[in-house]
Coordinates of C-alpha atoms in Angstrom, one line a residue:
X1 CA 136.1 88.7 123.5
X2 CA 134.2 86.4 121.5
X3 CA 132.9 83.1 123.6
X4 CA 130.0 80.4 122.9
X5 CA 128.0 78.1 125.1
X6 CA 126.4 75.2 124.5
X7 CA 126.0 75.6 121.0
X8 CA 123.7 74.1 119.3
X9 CA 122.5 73.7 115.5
X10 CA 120.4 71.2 113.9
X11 CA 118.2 70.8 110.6
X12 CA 115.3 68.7 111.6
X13 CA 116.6 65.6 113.1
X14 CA 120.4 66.1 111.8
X15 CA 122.6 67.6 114.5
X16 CA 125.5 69.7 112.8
X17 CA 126.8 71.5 115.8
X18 CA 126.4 69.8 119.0
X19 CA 127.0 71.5 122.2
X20 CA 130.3 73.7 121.6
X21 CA 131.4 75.8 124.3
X22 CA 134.5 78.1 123.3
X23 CA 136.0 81.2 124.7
X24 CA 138.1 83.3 122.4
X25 CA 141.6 84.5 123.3
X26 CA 141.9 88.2 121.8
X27 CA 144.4 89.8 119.2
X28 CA 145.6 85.9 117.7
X29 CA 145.2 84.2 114.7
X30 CA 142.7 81.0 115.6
X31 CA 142.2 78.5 113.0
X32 CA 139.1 76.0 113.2
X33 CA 140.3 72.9 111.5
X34 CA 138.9 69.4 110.6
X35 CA 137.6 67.4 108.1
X36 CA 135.0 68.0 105.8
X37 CA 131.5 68.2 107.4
X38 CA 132.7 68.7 110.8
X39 CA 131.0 72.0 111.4
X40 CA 133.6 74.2 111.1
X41 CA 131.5 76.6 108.5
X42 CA 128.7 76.3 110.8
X43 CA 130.1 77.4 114.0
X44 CA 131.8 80.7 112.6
X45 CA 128.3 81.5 110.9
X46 CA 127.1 81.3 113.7
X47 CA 129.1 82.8 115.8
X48 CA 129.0 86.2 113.5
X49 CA 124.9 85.7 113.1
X50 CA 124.9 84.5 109.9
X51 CA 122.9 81.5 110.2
X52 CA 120.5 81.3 113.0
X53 CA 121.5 79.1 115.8
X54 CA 119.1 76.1 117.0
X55 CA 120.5 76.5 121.1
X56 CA 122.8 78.1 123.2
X57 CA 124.3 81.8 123.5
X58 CA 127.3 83.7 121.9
X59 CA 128.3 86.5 123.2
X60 CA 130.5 89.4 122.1
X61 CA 132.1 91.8 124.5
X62 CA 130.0 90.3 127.5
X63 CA 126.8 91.1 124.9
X64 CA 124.9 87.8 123.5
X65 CA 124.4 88.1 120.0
X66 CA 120.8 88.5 119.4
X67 CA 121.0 91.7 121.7
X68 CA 123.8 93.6 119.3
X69 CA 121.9 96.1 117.0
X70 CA 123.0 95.7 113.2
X71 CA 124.6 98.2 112.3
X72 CA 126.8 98.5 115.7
X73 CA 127.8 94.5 115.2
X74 CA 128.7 95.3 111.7
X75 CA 131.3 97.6 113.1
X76 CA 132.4 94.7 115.8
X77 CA 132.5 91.9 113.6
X78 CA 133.1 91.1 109.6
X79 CA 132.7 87.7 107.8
X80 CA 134.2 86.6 104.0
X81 CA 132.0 83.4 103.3
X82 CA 133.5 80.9 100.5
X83 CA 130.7 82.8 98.0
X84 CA 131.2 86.1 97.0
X85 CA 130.8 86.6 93.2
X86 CA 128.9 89.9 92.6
X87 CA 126.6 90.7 89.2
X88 CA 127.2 94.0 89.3
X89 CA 130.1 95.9 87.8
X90 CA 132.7 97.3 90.6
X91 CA 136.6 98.4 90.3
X92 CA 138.1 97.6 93.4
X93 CA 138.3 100.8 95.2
X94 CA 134.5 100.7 94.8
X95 CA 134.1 96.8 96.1
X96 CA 136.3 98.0 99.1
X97 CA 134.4 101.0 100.0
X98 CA 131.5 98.8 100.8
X99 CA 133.2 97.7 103.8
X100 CA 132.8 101.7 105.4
X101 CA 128.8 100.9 104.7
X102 CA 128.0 100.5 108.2
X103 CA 130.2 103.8 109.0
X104 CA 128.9 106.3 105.6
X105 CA 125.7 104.6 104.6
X106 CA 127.1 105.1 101.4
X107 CA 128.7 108.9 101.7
X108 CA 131.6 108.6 101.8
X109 CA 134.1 111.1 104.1
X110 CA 137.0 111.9 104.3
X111 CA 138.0 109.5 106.6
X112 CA 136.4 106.8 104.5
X113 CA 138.8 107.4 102.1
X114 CA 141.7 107.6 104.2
X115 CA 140.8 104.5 105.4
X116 CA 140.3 103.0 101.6
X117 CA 144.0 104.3 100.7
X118 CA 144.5 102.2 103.8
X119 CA 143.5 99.0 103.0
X120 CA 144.8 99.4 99.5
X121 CA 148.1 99.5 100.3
X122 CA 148.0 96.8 103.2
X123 CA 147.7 94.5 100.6
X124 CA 149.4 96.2 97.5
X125 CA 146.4 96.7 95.2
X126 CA 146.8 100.4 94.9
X127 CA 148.0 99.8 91.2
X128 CA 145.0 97.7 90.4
X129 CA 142.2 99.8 92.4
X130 CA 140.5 101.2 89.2
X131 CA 140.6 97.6 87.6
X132 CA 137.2 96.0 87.3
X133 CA 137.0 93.2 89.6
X134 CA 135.9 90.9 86.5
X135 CA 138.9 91.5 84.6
X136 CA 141.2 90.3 88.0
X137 CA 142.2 87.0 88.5
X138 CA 140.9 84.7 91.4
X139 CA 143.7 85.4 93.9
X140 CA 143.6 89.0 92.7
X141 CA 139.8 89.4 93.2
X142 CA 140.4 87.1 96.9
X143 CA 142.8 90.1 97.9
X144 CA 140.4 92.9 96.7
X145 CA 137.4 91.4 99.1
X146 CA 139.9 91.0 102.1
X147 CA 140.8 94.3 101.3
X148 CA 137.0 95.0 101.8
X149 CA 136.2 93.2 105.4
X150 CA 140.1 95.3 106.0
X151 CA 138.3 98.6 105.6
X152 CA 135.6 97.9 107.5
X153 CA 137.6 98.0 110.6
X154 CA 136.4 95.7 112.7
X155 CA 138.0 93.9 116.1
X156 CA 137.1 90.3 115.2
X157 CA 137.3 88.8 111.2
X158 CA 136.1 85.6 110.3
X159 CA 137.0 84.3 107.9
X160 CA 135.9 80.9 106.0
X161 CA 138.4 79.3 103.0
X162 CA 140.1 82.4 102.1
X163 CA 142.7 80.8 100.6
X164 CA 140.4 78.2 98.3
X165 CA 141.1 77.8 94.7
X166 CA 144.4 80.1 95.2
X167 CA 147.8 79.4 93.7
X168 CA 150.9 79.4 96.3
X169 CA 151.9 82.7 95.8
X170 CA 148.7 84.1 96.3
X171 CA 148.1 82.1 99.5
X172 CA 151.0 82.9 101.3
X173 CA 150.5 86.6 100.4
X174 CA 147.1 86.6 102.0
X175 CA 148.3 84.9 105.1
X176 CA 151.0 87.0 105.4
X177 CA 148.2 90.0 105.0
X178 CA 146.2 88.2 107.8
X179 CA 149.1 87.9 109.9
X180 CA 150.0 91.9 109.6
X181 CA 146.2 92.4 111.1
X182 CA 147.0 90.4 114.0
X183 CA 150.6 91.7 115.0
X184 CA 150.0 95.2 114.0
X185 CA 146.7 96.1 114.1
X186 CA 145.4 93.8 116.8
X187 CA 142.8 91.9 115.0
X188 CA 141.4 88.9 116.3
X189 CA 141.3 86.5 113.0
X190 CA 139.2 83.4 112.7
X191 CA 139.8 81.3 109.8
X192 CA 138.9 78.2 108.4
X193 CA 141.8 76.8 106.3
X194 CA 142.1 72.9 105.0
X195 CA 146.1 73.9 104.9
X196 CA 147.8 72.4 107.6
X197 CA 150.5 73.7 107.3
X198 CA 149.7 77.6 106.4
X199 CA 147.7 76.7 110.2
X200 CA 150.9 75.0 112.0
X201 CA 152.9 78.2 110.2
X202 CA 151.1 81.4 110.7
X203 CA 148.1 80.6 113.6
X204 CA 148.5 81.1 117.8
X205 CA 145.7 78.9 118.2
X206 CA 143.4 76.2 117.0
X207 CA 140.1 74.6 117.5
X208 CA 139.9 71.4 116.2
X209 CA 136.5 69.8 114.7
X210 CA 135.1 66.6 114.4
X211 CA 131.4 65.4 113.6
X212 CA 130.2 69.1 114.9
X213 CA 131.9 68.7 117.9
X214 CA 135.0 70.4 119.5
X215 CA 137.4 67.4 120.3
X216 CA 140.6 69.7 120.8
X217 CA 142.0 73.4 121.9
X218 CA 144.9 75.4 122.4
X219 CA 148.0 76.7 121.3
X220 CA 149.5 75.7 117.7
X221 CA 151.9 73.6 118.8
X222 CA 149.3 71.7 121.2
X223 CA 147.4 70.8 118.9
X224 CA 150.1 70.2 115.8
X225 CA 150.7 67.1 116.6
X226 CA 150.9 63.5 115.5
X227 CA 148.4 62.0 118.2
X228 CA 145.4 65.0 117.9
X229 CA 146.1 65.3 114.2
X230 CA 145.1 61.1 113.8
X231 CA 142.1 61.7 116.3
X232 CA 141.1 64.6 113.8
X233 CA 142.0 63.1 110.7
X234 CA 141.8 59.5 111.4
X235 CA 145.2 58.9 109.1
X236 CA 149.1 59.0 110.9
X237 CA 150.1 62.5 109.4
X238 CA 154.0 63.2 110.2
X239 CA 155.0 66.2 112.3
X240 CA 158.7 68.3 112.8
X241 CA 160.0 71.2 113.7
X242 CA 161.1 73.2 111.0
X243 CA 162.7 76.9 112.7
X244 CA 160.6 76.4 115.7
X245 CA 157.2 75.9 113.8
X246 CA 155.4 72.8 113.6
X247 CA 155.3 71.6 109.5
X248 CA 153.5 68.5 109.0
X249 CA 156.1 67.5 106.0
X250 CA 154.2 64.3 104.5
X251 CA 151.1 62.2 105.1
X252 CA 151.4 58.6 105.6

């Protein structure tokens, strides 16, 4: 279980993050949403101790943060930032097996392989894994480094704007991915998506954002809903049921 208290992060005199308290349900889909600048970034790079926090604790499996050794939280927890152009040359097999890193140091076993066939074919790139990752396009090369935090094998993913700059087909094939992790390998997925509805369709839970601040929590269809949406948001955004899901079908 991943929780936070009193959470804290500030540059100089700017507050980003201000006091966020959270606690983490297990094996689900949560989705941080909110507008732009509301810290959403911030708290889940924090959270996996990529960005140094300014106050508070986070704790993982009972275990603050600062107290996990490296290479054993690499094996608990993986991040994809928005970022993740490489300058080096790498065929897809090879950018995956950099997620066993923390497992081979770089020799890889037998296992590591199994494991790379693995996460190949979770997201059907075996036909493109000796493909250069320059020559893929952007939702091809967005499925190859999923592939990569996949083969890591960690409990808890995060996850910020996988879906950004991808076309429809690629989206829904990567949430589809994410939601495979969750129901059948147990994951716990945290994702920051500006997609409503990809959140109101695939997430179990949500923590909604606003001026680095937690304003709202729970279940998706809690918090997919006209009145938290508009204190999100600050616009009327329309919500029905479409086959039991909550779609948000047009902005006003």
């Amino acid at each position: 279980m991943i929780r936070s208290e009193n959470l804290v992060k500030s540059y100089g005199e700017k507050v980003v993050l201000n006091n966020v308290s959270l606690n983490l349900p297990k094996g689900k889909m949560i989705a941080f949403i909110g507008a732009n600048g509301a810290g959403k970034s911030t708290l889940i790079s924090l959270m996996s101790r990529i960005v140094p926090k300014t106050e508070g604790c986070v704790y993982v499996d009972n275990k603050e943060l600062q107290q996990w050794n490296n290479n054993e939280l690499s094996k608990r927890i993986s991040i994809l930032k928005q970022s993740n152009h490489l300058n080096i040359r790498l065929t897809v097999r090879e950018l995956i097996s950099f997620g066993r890193f923390p497992y081979s140091k770089g020799r890889l076993t037998k296992k590591d392989n199994e494991i790379i066939d693995k996460a190949l074919s979770f997201l059907s790139l075996d036909n493109i894994q000796h493909r250069n990752i320059d020559e893929l396009s952007g939702g091809q090369r967005q499925m190859a480094y999923i592939a990569m935090i996949i083969a890591q094998d960690t409990e808890y993913v995060f996850l910020d704007e996988p879906l950004n700059n991808l076309d429809m087909r690629h989206s829904v094939q990567i949430m589809k991915g994410l939601r495979k992790l969750v129901d059948e390998m147990n994951k716990t997925i945290m994702v920051v998506i500006h997609d409503i509805n990809f959140i109101a369709y695939y997430s179990d839970y949500i923590i909604a954002m606003k001026d680095g601040k937690v304003v709202s929590q729970g279940y998706t269809d809690e918090i997919i809903t006209k009145e938290v949406l508009k204190e999100i948001y600050g616009m009327d955004i329309d919500v029905q049921s479409v086959n039991g899901k909550p779609i948000c079908l047009y902005y006003n």
